[in-house]
Amino acid sequence: MQCIMLKAKLHRACVTHAELDYEGSCAIDGDLLDLSGIREYEQIQIYNVANGQRFTTYAIRAESGSGMISVNGAAAHKAQPGDRVIICTYAQFTEEELAAFKPRLVYCNEDNSVSHSANAIPVQVA
């Protein structure tokens, strides 16, 4: 049996650019890509905390250490600089692979520096 699971997440990254006339994609600081395990050209889901928009594009590498999160092309209509977004990737795993699987979760400060990282989301309490 196969199961699709959250593979990686950049939590509450801050959009720094929205470039309508740039070739479509989302440019992400290379350090954040490496830390999260998101690969260049990998499909990503973006969830805009500011306006509720949810959309699919792919990741491209921005300059390491730049803090850049640039939503490009048509997706630039769905996010503006200053919006907080959650960027996720998913992958398919077998039952055997799931035994050792842990997602990579990276939590961002307002300037897209890393607050902390984890491999589990805390249990939500009432």
JSON list of C-alpha atoms in Angstrom, two decimals:
[
{"chain": "A", "resi": 1, "resn": "MET", "atom": "CA", "xyz": [0.00, 0.00, 0.00]},
{"chain": "A", "resi": 2, "resn": "GLN", "atom": "CA", "xyz": [1.22, 3.50, -0.85]},
{"chain": "A", "resi": 3, "resn": "CYS", "atom": "CA", "xyz": [0.55, 6.60, 1.23]},
{"chain": "A", "resi": 4, "resn": "ILE", "atom": "CA", "xyz": [1.06, 10.27, 0.33]},
{"chain": "A", "resi": 5, "resn": "MET", "atom": "CA", "xyz": [2.65, 12.14, 3.22]},
{"chain": "A", "resi": 6, "resn": "LEU", "atom": "CA", "xyz": [3.89, 15.63, 4.01]},
{"chain": "A", "resi": 7, "resn": "LYS", "atom": "CA", "xyz": [7.58, 15.54, 3.03]},
{"chain": "A", "resi": 8, "resn": "ALA", "atom": "CA", "xyz": [8.71, 19.09, 3.84]},
{"chain": "A", "resi": 9, "resn": "LYS", "atom": "CA", "xyz": [7.29, 22.37, 5.08]},
{"chain": "A", "resi": 10, "resn": "LEU", "atom": "CA", "xyz": [8.49, 25.96, 5.31]},
{"chain": "A", "resi": 11, "resn": "HIS", "atom": "CA", "xyz": [6.13, 27.37, 7.94]},
{"chain": "A", "resi": 12, "resn": "ARG", "atom": "CA", "xyz": [5.13, 31.04, 7.82]},
{"chain": "A", "resi": 13, "resn": "ALA", "atom": "CA", "xyz": [7.77, 32.17, 5.36]},
{"chain": "A", "resi": 14, "resn": "CYS", "atom": "CA", "xyz": [7.39, 35.82, 4.37]},
{"chain": "A", "resi": 15, "resn": "VAL", "atom": "CA", "xyz": [6.90, 36.66, 0.69]},
{"chain": "A", "resi": 16, "resn": "THR", "atom": "CA", "xyz": [9.60, 39.13, -0.34]},
{"chain": "A", "resi": 17, "resn": "HIS", "atom": "CA", "xyz": [8.72, 39.53, -4.04]},
{"chain": "A", "resi": 18, "resn": "ALA", "atom": "CA", "xyz": [5.76, 38.96, -6.38]},
{"chain": "A", "resi": 19, "resn": "GLU", "atom": "CA", "xyz": [7.00, 39.10, -9.98]},
{"chain": "A", "resi": 20, "resn": "LEU", "atom": "CA", "xyz": [4.13, 38.83, -12.46]},
{"chain": "A", "resi": 21, "resn": "ASP", "atom": "CA", "xyz": [6.37, 39.06, -15.54]},
{"chain": "A", "resi": 22, "resn": "TYR", "atom": "CA", "xyz": [8.93, 36.49, -14.36]},
{"chain": "A", "resi": 23, "resn": "GLU", "atom": "CA", "xyz": [8.75, 32.93, -15.67]},
{"chain": "A", "resi": 24, "resn": "GLY", "atom": "CA", "xyz": [6.39, 31.06, -13.35]},
{"chain": "A", "resi": 25, "resn": "SER", "atom": "CA", "xyz": [7.59, 29.39, -10.16]},
{"chain": "A", "resi": 26, "resn": "CYS", "atom": "CA", "xyz": [8.56, 30.29, -6.62]},
{"chain": "A", "resi": 27, "resn": "ALA", "atom": "CA", "xyz": [12.16, 31.31, -5.92]},
{"chain": "A", "resi": 28, "resn": "ILE", "atom": "CA", "xyz": [13.19, 30.16, -2.44]},
{"chain": "A", "resi": 29, "resn": "ASP", "atom": "CA", "xyz": [16.42, 31.04, -0.59]},
{"chain": "A", "resi": 30, "resn": "GLY", "atom": "CA", "xyz": [18.85, 28.20, -1.35]},
{"chain": "A", "resi": 31, "resn": "ASP", "atom": "CA", "xyz": [19.60, 27.71, 2.35]},
{"chain": "A", "resi": 32, "resn": "LEU", "atom": "CA", "xyz": [15.89, 27.14, 3.06]},
{"chain": "A", "resi": 33, "resn": "LEU", "atom": "CA", "xyz": [15.67, 24.67, 0.15]},
{"chain": "A", "resi": 34, "resn": "ASP", "atom": "CA", "xyz": [18.65, 22.71, 1.47]},
{"chain": "A", "resi": 35, "resn": "LEU", "atom": "CA", "xyz": [17.48, 22.70, 5.08]},
{"chain": "A", "resi": 36, "resn": "SER", "atom": "CA", "xyz": [13.94, 21.63, 4.20]},
{"chain": "A", "resi": 37, "resn": "GLY", "atom": "CA", "xyz": [14.95, 19.09, 1.56]},
{"chain": "A", "resi": 38, "resn": "ILE", "atom": "CA", "xyz": [12.81, 20.78, -1.11]},
{"chain": "A", "resi": 39, "resn": "ARG", "atom": "CA", "xyz": [14.46, 20.20, -4.47]},
{"chain": "A", "resi": 40, "resn": "GLU", "atom": "CA", "xyz": [14.77, 22.71, -7.28]},
{"chain": "A", "resi": 41, "resn": "TYR", "atom": "CA", "xyz": [11.91, 22.16, -9.79]},
{"chain": "A", "resi": 42, "resn": "GLU", "atom": "CA", "xyz": [9.95, 20.08, -7.25]},
{"chain": "A", "resi": 43, "resn": "GLN", "atom": "CA", "xyz": [6.20, 20.69, -7.18]},
{"chain": "A", "resi": 44, "resn": "ILE", "atom": "CA", "xyz": [5.17, 22.75, -4.17]},
{"chain": "A", "resi": 45, "resn": "GLN", "atom": "CA", "xyz": [1.88, 23.72, -2.62]},
{"chain": "A", "resi": 46, "resn": "ILE", "atom": "CA", "xyz": [1.66, 27.27, -1.24]},
{"chain": "A", "resi": 47, "resn": "TYR", "atom": "CA", "xyz": [-0.92, 28.22, 1.37]},
{"chain": "A", "resi": 48, "resn": "ASN", "atom": "CA", "xyz": [-1.25, 31.98, 1.85]},
{"chain": "A", "resi": 49, "resn": "VAL", "atom": "CA", "xyz": [-2.04, 32.70, 5.51]},
{"chain": "A", "resi": 50, "resn": "ALA", "atom": "CA", "xyz": [-2.86, 36.35, 4.68]},
{"chain": "A", "resi": 51, "resn": "ASN", "atom": "CA", "xyz": [-5.66, 35.74, 2.17]},
{"chain": "A", "resi": 52, "resn": "GLY", "atom": "CA", "xyz": [-6.47, 32.01, 2.21]},
{"chain": "A", "resi": 53, "resn": "GLN", "atom": "CA", "xyz": [-5.27, 31.38, -1.38]},
{"chain": "A", "resi": 54, "resn": "ARG", "atom": "CA", "xyz": [-3.88, 27.90, -2.03]},
{"chain": "A", "resi": 55, "resn": "PHE", "atom": "CA", "xyz": [-1.97, 27.17, -5.21]},
{"chain": "A", "resi": 56, "resn": "THR", "atom": "CA", "xyz": [0.53, 24.85, -6.87]},
{"chain": "A", "resi": 57, "resn": "THR", "atom": "CA", "xyz": [3.79, 25.79, -8.58]},
{"chain": "A", "resi": 58, "resn": "TYR", "atom": "CA", "xyz": [7.39, 24.58, -8.46]},
{"chain": "A", "resi": 59, "resn": "ALA", "atom": "CA", "xyz": [10.47, 25.64, -6.54]},
{"chain": "A", "resi": 60, "resn": "ILE", "atom": "CA", "xyz": [13.50, 27.34, -8.04]},
{"chain": "A", "resi": 61, "resn": "ARG", "atom": "CA", "xyz": [16.66, 28.28, -6.19]},
{"chain": "A", "resi": 62, "resn": "ALA", "atom": "CA", "xyz": [17.17, 31.88, -5.06]},
{"chain": "A", "resi": 63, "resn": "GLU", "atom": "CA", "xyz": [20.49, 33.17, -3.79]},
{"chain": "A", "resi": 64, "resn": "SER", "atom": "CA", "xyz": [21.53, 31.44, -0.56]},
{"chain": "A", "resi": 65, "resn": "GLY", "atom": "CA", "xyz": [21.31, 33.73, 2.46]},
{"chain": "A", "resi": 66, "resn": "SER", "atom": "CA", "xyz": [19.05, 36.19, 0.63]},
{"chain": "A", "resi": 67, "resn": "GLY", "atom": "CA", "xyz": [15.88, 35.34, 2.56]},
{"chain": "A", "resi": 68, "resn": "MET", "atom": "CA", "xyz": [14.04, 35.50, -0.76]},
{"chain": "A", "resi": 69, "resn": "ILE", "atom": "CA", "xyz": [10.61, 34.01, -1.25]},
{"chain": "A", "resi": 70, "resn": "SER", "atom": "CA", "xyz": [9.49, 35.26, -4.68]},
{"chain": "A", "resi": 71, "resn": "VAL", "atom": "CA", "xyz": [6.12, 34.19, -6.05]},
{"chain": "A", "resi": 72, "resn": "ASN", "atom": "CA", "xyz": [6.39, 34.49, -9.82]},
{"chain": "A", "resi": 73, "resn": "GLY", "atom": "CA", "xyz": [4.25, 34.43, -12.96]},
{"chain": "A", "resi": 74, "resn": "ALA", "atom": "CA", "xyz": [0.50, 33.96, -12.65]},
{"chain": "A", "resi": 75, "resn": "ALA", "atom": "CA", "xyz": [0.90, 32.92, -9.00]},
{"chain": "A", "resi": 76, "resn": "ALA", "atom": "CA", "xyz": [2.00, 36.51, -8.25]},
{"chain": "A", "resi": 77, "resn": "HIS", "atom": "CA", "xyz": [-1.71, 37.36, -8.28]},
{"chain": "A", "resi": 78, "resn": "LYS", "atom": "CA", "xyz": [-2.15, 35.10, -5.23]},
{"chain": "A", "resi": 79, "resn": "ALA", "atom": "CA", "xyz": [0.54, 36.51, -2.90]},
{"chain": "A", "resi": 80, "resn": "GLN", "atom": "CA", "xyz": [2.09, 39.90, -2.23]},
{"chain": "A", "resi": 81, "resn": "PRO", "atom": "CA", "xyz": [5.26, 40.98, -0.41]},
{"chain": "A", "resi": 82, "resn": "GLY", "atom": "CA", "xyz": [4.69, 40.75, 3.33]},
{"chain": "A", "resi": 83, "resn": "ASP", "atom": "CA", "xyz": [2.20, 37.85, 3.11]},
{"chain": "A", "resi": 84, "resn": "ARG", "atom": "CA", "xyz": [3.02, 34.89, 5.33]},
{"chain": "A", "resi": 85, "resn": "VAL", "atom": "CA", "xyz": [2.87, 31.58, 3.48]},
{"chain": "A", "resi": 86, "resn": "ILE", "atom": "CA", "xyz": [3.26, 27.89, 4.21]},
{"chain": "A", "resi": 87, "resn": "ILE", "atom": "CA", "xyz": [5.17, 26.04, 1.49]},
{"chain": "A", "resi": 88, "resn": "CYS", "atom": "CA", "xyz": [4.73, 22.24, 1.43]},
{"chain": "A", "resi": 89, "resn": "THR", "atom": "CA", "xyz": [5.83, 19.25, -0.58]},
{"chain": "A", "resi": 90, "resn": "TYR", "atom": "CA", "xyz": [4.37, 15.78, -0.46]},
{"chain": "A", "resi": 91, "resn": "ALA", "atom": "CA", "xyz": [5.74, 12.38, -1.44]},
{"chain": "A", "resi": 92, "resn": "GLN", "atom": "CA", "xyz": [4.45, 8.86, -1.83]},
{"chain": "A", "resi": 93, "resn": "PHE", "atom": "CA", "xyz": [5.81, 6.19, 0.53]},
{"chain": "A", "resi": 94, "resn": "THR", "atom": "CA", "xyz": [5.38, 2.48, 0.98]},
{"chain": "A", "resi": 95, "resn": "GLU", "atom": "CA", "xyz": [4.39, 1.05, 4.36]},
{"chain": "A", "resi": 96, "resn": "GLU", "atom": "CA", "xyz": [7.99, -0.09, 4.85]},
{"chain": "A", "resi": 97, "resn": "GLU", "atom": "CA", "xyz": [9.36, 3.40, 4.11]},
{"chain": "A", "resi": 98, "resn": "LEU", "atom": "CA", "xyz": [6.89, 4.96, 6.54]},
{"chain": "A", "resi": 99, "resn": "ALA", "atom": "CA", "xyz": [8.44, 3.07, 9.47]},
{"chain": "A", "resi": 100, "resn": "ALA", "atom": "CA", "xyz": [11.49, 5.39, 9.35]},
{"chain": "A", "resi": 101, "resn": "PHE", "atom": "CA", "xyz": [9.88, 8.45, 7.73]},
{"chain": "A", "resi": 102, "resn": "LYS", "atom": "CA", "xyz": [10.00, 11.88, 9.37]},
{"chain": "A", "resi": 103, "resn": "PRO", "atom": "CA", "xyz": [9.04, 15.11, 7.56]},
{"chain": "A", "resi": 104, "resn": "ARG", "atom": "CA", "xyz": [11.37, 18.12, 7.54]},
{"chain": "A", "resi": 105, "resn": "LEU", "atom": "CA", "xyz": [9.64, 21.10, 9.10]},
{"chain": "A", "resi": 106, "resn": "VAL", "atom": "CA", "xyz": [11.35, 24.50, 9.01]},
{"chain": "A", "resi": 107, "resn": "TYR", "atom": "CA", "xyz": [9.84, 27.42, 10.92]},
{"chain": "A", "resi": 108, "resn": "CYS", "atom": "CA", "xyz": [10.67, 30.90, 9.64]},
{"chain": "A", "resi": 109, "resn": "ASN", "atom": "CA", "xyz": [11.03, 34.26, 11.35]},
{"chain": "A", "resi": 110, "resn": "GLU", "atom": "CA", "xyz": [9.64, 37.39, 9.69]},
{"chain": "A", "resi": 111, "resn": "ASP", "atom": "CA", "xyz": [12.94, 37.92, 7.80]},
{"chain": "A", "resi": 112, "resn": "ASN", "atom": "CA", "xyz": [12.93, 34.26, 6.64]},
{"chain": "A", "resi": 113, "resn": "SER", "atom": "CA", "xyz": [15.76, 33.32, 8.94]},
{"chain": "A", "resi": 114, "resn": "VAL", "atom": "CA", "xyz": [15.16, 29.98, 10.65]},
{"chain": "A", "resi": 115, "resn": "SER", "atom": "CA", "xyz": [13.42, 30.08, 14.01]},
{"chain": "A", "resi": 116, "resn": "HIS", "atom": "CA", "xyz": [13.75, 26.33, 14.50]},
{"chain": "A", "resi": 117, "resn": "SER", "atom": "CA", "xyz": [13.22, 23.02, 12.75]},
{"chain": "A", "resi": 118, "resn": "ALA", "atom": "CA", "xyz": [11.47, 19.81, 13.72]},
{"chain": "A", "resi": 119, "resn": "ASN", "atom": "CA", "xyz": [10.26, 16.50, 12.33]},
{"chain": "A", "resi": 120, "resn": "ALA", "atom": "CA", "xyz": [6.86, 16.38, 14.01]},
{"chain": "A", "resi": 121, "resn": "ILE", "atom": "CA", "xyz": [3.98, 18.80, 14.48]},
{"chain": "A", "resi": 122, "resn": "PRO", "atom": "CA", "xyz": [2.91, 19.20, 18.13]},
{"chain": "A", "resi": 123, "resn": "VAL", "atom": "CA", "xyz": [-0.41, 17.64, 19.10]},
{"chain": "A", "resi": 124, "resn": "GLN", "atom": "CA", "xyz": [-3.18, 20.25, 18.90]},
{"chain": "A", "resi": 125, "resn": "VAL", "atom": "CA", "xyz": [-4.99, 20.67, 22.20]},
{"chain": "A", "resi": 126, "resn": "ALA", "atom": "CA", "xyz": [-8.47, 22.04, 22.86]}
]
